[in-house]
Coordinates of C-alpha atoms in Angstrom, one line a residue:
X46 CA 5.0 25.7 -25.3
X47 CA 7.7 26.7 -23.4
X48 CA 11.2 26.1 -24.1
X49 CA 13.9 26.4 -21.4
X50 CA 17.6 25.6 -20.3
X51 CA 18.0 22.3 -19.1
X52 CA 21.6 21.7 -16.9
X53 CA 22.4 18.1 -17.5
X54 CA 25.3 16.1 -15.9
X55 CA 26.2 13.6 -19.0
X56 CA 29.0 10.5 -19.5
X57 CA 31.8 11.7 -21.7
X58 CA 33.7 8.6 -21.7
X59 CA 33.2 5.2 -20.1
X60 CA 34.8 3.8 -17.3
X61 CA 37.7 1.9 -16.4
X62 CA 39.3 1.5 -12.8
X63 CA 38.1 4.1 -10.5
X64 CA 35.6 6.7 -11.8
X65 CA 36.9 10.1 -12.2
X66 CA 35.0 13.6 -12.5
X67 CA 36.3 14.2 -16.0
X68 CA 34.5 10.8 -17.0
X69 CA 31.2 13.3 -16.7
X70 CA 30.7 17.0 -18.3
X71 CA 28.2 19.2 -17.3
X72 CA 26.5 20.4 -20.3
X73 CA 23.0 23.3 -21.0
X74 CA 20.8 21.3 -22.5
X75 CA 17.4 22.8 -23.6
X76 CA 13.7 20.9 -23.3
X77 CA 10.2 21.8 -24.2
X78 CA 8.3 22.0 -20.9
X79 CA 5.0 19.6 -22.3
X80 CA 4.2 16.1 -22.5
X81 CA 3.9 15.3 -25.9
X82 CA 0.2 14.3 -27.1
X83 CA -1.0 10.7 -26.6
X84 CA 1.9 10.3 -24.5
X85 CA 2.5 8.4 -21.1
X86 CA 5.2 10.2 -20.2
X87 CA 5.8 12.1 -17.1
X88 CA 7.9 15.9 -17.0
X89 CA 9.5 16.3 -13.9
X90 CA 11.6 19.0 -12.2
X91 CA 13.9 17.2 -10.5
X92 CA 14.8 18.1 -7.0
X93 CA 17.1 15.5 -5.4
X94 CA 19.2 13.1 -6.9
X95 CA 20.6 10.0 -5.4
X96 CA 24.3 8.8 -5.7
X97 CA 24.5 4.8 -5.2
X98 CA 27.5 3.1 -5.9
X99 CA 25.7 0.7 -8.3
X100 CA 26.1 3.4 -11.0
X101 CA 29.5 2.3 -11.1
X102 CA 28.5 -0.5 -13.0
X103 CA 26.2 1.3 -15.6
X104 CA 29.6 3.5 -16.6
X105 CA 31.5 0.9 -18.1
X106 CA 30.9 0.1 -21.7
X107 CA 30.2 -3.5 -21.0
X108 CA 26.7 -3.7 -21.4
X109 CA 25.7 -6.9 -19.5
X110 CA 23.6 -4.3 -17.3
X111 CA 21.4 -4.2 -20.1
X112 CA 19.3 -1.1 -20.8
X113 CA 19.9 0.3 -17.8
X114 CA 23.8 1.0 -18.8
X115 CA 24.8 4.8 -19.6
X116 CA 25.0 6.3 -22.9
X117 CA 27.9 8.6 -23.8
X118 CA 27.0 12.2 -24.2
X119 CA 23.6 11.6 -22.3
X120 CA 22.5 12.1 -18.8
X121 CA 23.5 9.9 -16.1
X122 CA 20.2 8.1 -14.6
X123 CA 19.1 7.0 -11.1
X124 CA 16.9 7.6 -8.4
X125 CA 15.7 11.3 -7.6
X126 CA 12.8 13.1 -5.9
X127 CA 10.7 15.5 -8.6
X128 CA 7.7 17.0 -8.4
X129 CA 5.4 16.7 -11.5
X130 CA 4.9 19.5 -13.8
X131 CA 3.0 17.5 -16.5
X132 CA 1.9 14.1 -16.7
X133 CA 0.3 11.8 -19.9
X134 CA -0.8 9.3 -17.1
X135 CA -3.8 10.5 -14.6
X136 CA -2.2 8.6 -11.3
X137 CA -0.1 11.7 -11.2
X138 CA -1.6 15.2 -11.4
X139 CA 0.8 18.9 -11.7
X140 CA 2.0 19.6 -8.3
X141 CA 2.9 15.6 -7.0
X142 CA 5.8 15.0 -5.3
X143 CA 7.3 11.1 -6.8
X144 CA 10.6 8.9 -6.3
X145 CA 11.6 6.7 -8.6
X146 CA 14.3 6.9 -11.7
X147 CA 15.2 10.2 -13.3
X148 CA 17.8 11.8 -15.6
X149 CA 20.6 13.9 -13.6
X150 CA 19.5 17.0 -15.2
X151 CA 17.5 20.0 -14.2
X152 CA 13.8 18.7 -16.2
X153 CA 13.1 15.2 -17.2
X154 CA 10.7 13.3 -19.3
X155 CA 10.5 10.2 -18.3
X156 CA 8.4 7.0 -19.0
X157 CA 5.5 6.8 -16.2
X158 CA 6.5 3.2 -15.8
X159 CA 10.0 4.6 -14.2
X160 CA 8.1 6.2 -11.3
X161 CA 8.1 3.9 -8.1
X162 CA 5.9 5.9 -5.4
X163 CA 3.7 8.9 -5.4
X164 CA 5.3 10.7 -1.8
X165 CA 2.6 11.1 0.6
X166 CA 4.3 11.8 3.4
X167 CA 6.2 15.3 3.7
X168 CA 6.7 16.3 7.4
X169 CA 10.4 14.6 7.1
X170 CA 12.9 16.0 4.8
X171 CA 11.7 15.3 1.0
X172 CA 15.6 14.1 1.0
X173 CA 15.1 11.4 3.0
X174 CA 13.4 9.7 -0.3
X175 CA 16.7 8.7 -1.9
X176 CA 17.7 7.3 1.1
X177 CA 16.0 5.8 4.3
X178 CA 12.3 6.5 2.4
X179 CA 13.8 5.2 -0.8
X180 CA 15.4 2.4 -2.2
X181 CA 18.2 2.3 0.3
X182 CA 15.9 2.3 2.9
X183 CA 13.8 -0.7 1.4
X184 CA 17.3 -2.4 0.7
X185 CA 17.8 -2.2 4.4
X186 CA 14.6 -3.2 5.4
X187 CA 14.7 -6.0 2.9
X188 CA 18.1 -7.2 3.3
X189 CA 18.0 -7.6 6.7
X190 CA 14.2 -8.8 7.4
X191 CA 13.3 -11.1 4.7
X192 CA 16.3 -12.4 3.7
X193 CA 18.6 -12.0 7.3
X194 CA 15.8 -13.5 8.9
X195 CA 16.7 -12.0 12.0
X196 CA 16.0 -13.1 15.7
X197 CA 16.1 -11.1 18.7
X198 CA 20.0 -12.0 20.5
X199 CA 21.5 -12.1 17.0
X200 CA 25.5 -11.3 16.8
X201 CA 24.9 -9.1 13.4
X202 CA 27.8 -7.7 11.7
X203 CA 27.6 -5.0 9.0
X204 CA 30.2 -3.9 6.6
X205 CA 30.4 -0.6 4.8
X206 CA 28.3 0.8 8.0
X207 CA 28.1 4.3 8.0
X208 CA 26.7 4.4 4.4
X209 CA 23.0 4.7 2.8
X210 CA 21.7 1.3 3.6
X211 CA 25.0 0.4 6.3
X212 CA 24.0 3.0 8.9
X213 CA 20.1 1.5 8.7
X214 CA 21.0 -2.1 8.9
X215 CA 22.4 -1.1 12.3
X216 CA 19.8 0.5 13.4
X217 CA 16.7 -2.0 12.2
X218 CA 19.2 -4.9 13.9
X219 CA 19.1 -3.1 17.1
X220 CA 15.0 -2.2 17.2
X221 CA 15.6 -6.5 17.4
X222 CA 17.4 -6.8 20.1
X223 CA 20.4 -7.6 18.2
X224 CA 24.1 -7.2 19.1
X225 CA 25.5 -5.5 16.5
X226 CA 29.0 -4.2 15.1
X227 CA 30.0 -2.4 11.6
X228 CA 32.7 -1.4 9.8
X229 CA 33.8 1.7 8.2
X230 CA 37.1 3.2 7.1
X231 CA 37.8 6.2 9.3
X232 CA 37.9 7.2 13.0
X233 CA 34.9 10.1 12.0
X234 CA 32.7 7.1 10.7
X235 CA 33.6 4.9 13.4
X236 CA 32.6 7.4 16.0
X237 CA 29.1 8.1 13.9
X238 CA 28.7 4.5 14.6
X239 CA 28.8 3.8 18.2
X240 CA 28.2 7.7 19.5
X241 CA 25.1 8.5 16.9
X242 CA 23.7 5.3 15.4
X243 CA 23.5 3.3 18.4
X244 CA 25.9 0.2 17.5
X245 CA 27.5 -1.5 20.1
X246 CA 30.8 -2.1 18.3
X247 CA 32.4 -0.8 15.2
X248 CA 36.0 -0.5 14.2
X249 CA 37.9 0.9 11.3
X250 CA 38.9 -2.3 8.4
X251 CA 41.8 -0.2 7.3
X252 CA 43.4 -0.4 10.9
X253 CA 43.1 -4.0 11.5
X254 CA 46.1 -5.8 9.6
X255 CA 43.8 -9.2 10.4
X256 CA 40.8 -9.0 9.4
X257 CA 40.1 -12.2 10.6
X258 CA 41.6 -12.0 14.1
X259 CA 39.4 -8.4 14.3
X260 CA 36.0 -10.4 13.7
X261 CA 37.3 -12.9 16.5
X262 CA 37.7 -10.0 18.9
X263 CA 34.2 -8.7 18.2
X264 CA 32.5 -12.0 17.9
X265 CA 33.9 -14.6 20.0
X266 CA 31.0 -16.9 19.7
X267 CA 30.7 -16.2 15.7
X268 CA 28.2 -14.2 13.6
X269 CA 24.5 -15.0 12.8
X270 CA 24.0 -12.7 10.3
X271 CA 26.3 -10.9 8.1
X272 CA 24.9 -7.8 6.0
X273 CA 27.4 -8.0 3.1
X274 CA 28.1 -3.8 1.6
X275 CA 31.6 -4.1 0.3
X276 CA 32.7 -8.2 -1.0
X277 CA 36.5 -9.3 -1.4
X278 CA 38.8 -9.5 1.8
X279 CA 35.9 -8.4 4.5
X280 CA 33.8 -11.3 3.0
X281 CA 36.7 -13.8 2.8
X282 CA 37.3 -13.1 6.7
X283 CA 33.7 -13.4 7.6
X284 CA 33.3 -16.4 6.3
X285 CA 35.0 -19.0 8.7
X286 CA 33.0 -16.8 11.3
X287 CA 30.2 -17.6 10.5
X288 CA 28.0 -19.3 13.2
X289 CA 25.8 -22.5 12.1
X290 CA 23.0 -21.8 9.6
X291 CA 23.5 -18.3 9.8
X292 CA 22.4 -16.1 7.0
X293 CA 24.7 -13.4 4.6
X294 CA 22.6 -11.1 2.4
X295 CA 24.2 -10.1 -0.1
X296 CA 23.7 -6.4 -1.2
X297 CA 26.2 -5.2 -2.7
X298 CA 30.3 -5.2 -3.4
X299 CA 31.2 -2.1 -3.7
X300 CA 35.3 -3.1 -3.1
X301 CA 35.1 -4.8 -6.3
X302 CA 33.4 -2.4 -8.8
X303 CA 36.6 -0.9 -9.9
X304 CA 38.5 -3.2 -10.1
X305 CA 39.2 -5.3 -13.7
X306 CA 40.4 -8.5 -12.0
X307 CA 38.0 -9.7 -9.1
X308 CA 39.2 -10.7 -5.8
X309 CA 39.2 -14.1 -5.3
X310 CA 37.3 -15.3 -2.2
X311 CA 38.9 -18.8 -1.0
X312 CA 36.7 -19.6 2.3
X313 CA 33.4 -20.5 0.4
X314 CA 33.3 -24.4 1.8
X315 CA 31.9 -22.5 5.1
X316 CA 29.2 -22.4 3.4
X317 CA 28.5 -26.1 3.4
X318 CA 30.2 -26.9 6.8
X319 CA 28.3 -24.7 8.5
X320 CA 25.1 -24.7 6.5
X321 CA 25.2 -21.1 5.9
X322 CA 23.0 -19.4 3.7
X323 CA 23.9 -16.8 1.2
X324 CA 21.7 -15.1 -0.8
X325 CA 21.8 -11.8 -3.1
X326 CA 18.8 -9.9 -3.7
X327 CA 17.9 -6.6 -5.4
X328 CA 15.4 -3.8 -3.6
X329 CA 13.0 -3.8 -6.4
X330 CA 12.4 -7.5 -5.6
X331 CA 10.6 -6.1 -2.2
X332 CA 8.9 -2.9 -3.5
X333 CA 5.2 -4.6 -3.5
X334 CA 6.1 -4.3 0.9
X335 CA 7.1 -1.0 0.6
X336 CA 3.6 0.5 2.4
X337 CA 4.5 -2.0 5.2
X338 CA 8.2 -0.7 5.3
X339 CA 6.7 2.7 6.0
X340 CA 4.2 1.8 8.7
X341 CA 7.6 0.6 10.2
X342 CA 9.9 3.3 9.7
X343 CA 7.7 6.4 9.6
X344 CA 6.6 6.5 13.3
X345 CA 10.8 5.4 14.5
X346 CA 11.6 8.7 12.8
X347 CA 9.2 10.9 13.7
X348 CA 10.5 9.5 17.6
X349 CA 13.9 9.8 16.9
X350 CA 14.9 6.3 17.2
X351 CA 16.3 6.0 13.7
X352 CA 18.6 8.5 12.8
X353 CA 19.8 8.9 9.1
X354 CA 22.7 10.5 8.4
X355 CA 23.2 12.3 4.7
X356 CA 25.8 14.4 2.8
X357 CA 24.4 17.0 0.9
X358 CA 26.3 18.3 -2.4
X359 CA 24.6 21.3 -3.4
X360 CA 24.1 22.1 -7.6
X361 CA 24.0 19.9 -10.4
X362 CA 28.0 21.3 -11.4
X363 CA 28.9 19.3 -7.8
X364 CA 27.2 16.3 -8.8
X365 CA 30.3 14.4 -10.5
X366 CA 32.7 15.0 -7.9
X367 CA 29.6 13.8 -5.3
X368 CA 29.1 10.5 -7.3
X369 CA 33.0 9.7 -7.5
X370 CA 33.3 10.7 -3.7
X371 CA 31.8 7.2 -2.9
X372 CA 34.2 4.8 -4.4
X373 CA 36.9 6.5 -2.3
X374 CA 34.6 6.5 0.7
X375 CA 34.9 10.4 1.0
X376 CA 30.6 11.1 1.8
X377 CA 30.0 10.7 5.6
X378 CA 26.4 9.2 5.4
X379 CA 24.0 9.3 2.1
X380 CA 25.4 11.1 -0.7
X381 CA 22.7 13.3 -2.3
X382 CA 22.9 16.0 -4.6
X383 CA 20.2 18.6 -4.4
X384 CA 19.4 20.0 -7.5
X385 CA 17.1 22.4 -6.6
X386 CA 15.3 22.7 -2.7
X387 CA 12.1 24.6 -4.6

C-alpha cells in the first residue's frame, strides 16, 4: 500500500460577509493510495476543480445546507474532473476519466454515489467538464429549455452574463432565434459579450444609475424570459418589465450570498398582473437529460458555434484566491482551478 502527500485546500474559519483567502489554508495532508476492502468507494486523482459561487453558502456555519455544508479544518468539496485510480464499484475501472463531486485536494476517496458521469467524450478540453459539459452547462441547458420554455423571437435577458452558466444562456437563446441582451460588470465582459458570444446587446449594471430605465432602453416591448444569475436590485428592475406570461428561472443570487441582511425585492405583484411565472430549480433536478444535453451541445462545439470562455488558476496553493475571485466578479469566464493537467 502506498502512502503519499496529499495537498488539500481546507476551511479554517467559517464565513461571514464576503469570503476571504485567509478563511482557507492550504495544508499536506497524507492518504493511503487503496480502496479499503468491501468498500464502494472510489480514489481519485483529481485533475480539475470547479469554483461555483454556490460554495458560498456551504462556508457559513449555518447548516440549513445540510450535509453538504463545510467542515472546519477539512477539504472544501465540489465538482471536479478525476480520473480513477481504484474503484470498490465495477462501473468504474483504473484509468476512467469521471465528473461529479470531489474534495479540493490532490487524491480523493469518495463515495461512488458522488460520481455523476463516466466522461466519454475527450476530443474537447477535459476542462470543459466543470463547466459547459458539467453542471453549469446542464444548469444552462435546463434553466433556459425546460423551465424558460423558450420560443423562437423571444426578447431574453440574462444577468450575470459572462459567467459559467451566463455566457451559455446567451448562446443556447440565440441557437432559438432569440433576441438577446446580458449584463455584466465591466467594459472587458461587456465586450466578451457582444464581440465573442454572439449577444445582440449587453451593457455594464454598474454604469446604469437606472436600472430600470436601462431595461426600457434594451427592451421596449418588455422581456419574455428572464434568466435570473445575480437576485436583489437587477431582479427588482426586471420585474415591472416583464412581458405577459413570461417566464424567470431562477438560478441563482449570487448578489445576495454575502450579505447578512437580504435585499428586499418590492415589485413581486408583477407577478400576478402579468401572470408571470417564476420558478427556481437546481441542475441535479435535470441530470436524468443529461445524454440529450450532450447530443445537443457536443456537435455546436466541435462547429464552433458555442464558445465557452474559462479562467484557468493553475495549482491547488491558487485555489482560495480563485474561489473568492468570484464574489468580487474578478474571473472573466469559468473559474477553474487545475490541479494537475496529467
Amino acid at each position: 500500500m502506498t502512502q503519499v502527500r496529499n495537498k488539500q485546500v481546507v476551511l479554517r474559519d467559517y464565513v461571514t460577509g464576503f469570503p476571504k483567502e485567509s478563511d482557507m489554508n492550504i495544508v499536506e495532508g497524507t492518504i493511503i493510495l487503496k480502496v479499503p476492502e468491501g468498500s464502494n468507494d472510489v480514489l481519485l486523482k483529481n485533475l480539475y476543480l470547479s469554483c461555483d459561487p454556490y460554495m458560498r453558502l456551504l462556508m457559513a456555519k449555518d447548516r440549513s445546507f445540510g450535509d453538504g455544508s463545510f467542515t472546519l479544518a477539512s477539504p472544501l468539496k465540489g465538482y471536479g474532473v478525476s480520473q480513477v485510480l481504484e474503484s470498490g464499484r465495477p462501473d468504474y475501472k483504473k484509468g476512467d476519466l469521471v465528473w461529479g463531486i470531489t474534495k479540493w485536494e490532490e487524491y480523493s476517496l469518495v463515495p461512488s454515489s458522488l460520481i455523476h458521469f463516466k466522461i466519454e467524450h475527450t476530443d474537447v478540453p477535459l476542462s470543459y467538464y466543470t463547466g459547459i459539459l458539467g453542471m453549469p452547462g446542464m444548469t444552462a441547458y435546463a434553466g433556459f429549455f425546460e423551465v424558460g420554455s423558450p420560443k423562437k423571437g423571444d426578447t431574453v435577458f440574462v444577468s450575470a452574463a459572462s459567467g459559467a452558466v451566463g455566457q451559455l444562456v446567451g448562446q443556447f437563446a440565440k441557437l432559438t432565434g432569440c433576441y438577446v441582451v446580458g449584463s455584466a460588470g465591466s467594459k472587458e465582459k461587456v465586450d466578451l459579450l457582444k464581440n465573442k458570444l454572439g449577444f445582440d446587446e449587453a451593457f455594464n449594471y454598474k454604469e446604469e444609475p437606472d436600472l430600470n430605465a436601462a431595461l426600457k432602453r434594451y427592451f421596449p416591448e418588455g422581456i419574455d424570459i428572464y434568466f435570473e444569475n445575480v437576485g436583489g436590485k437587477t431582479l427588482d428592475a426586471v420585474l415591472p418589465n416583464m412581458k405577459f406570461h413570461g417566464h424567470i428561472p431562477v438560478c441563482g443570487m449570487i448578489s445576495q450570498y454575502n450579505l447578512t441582511q437580504f435585499d428586499g425585492v418590492t415589485n413581486l405583484a408583477n407577478l400576478i398582473f402579468k401572470r408571470v411565472k417564476m420558478e427556481g430549480f437546481i441542475a441535479t433536478d435535470f441530470y436524468h437529460l443529461y445524454p440529450k444535453f450532450l447530443e445537443f451541445v457536443l456537435p455546436h462545439i466541435r462547429e464552433g458555434k458555442v464558445v465557452y470562455v474559462e479562467d484557468i488558476a493553475e495549482g491547488l496553493e491558487n485555489g482560495p484566491a480563485a474561489l473568492v475571485g468570484l464574489y468580487t466578479g474578478r474571473n472573466v469566464g469559468k473559474q477553474v482551478v487545475v490541479v494537475t493537467h496529467e
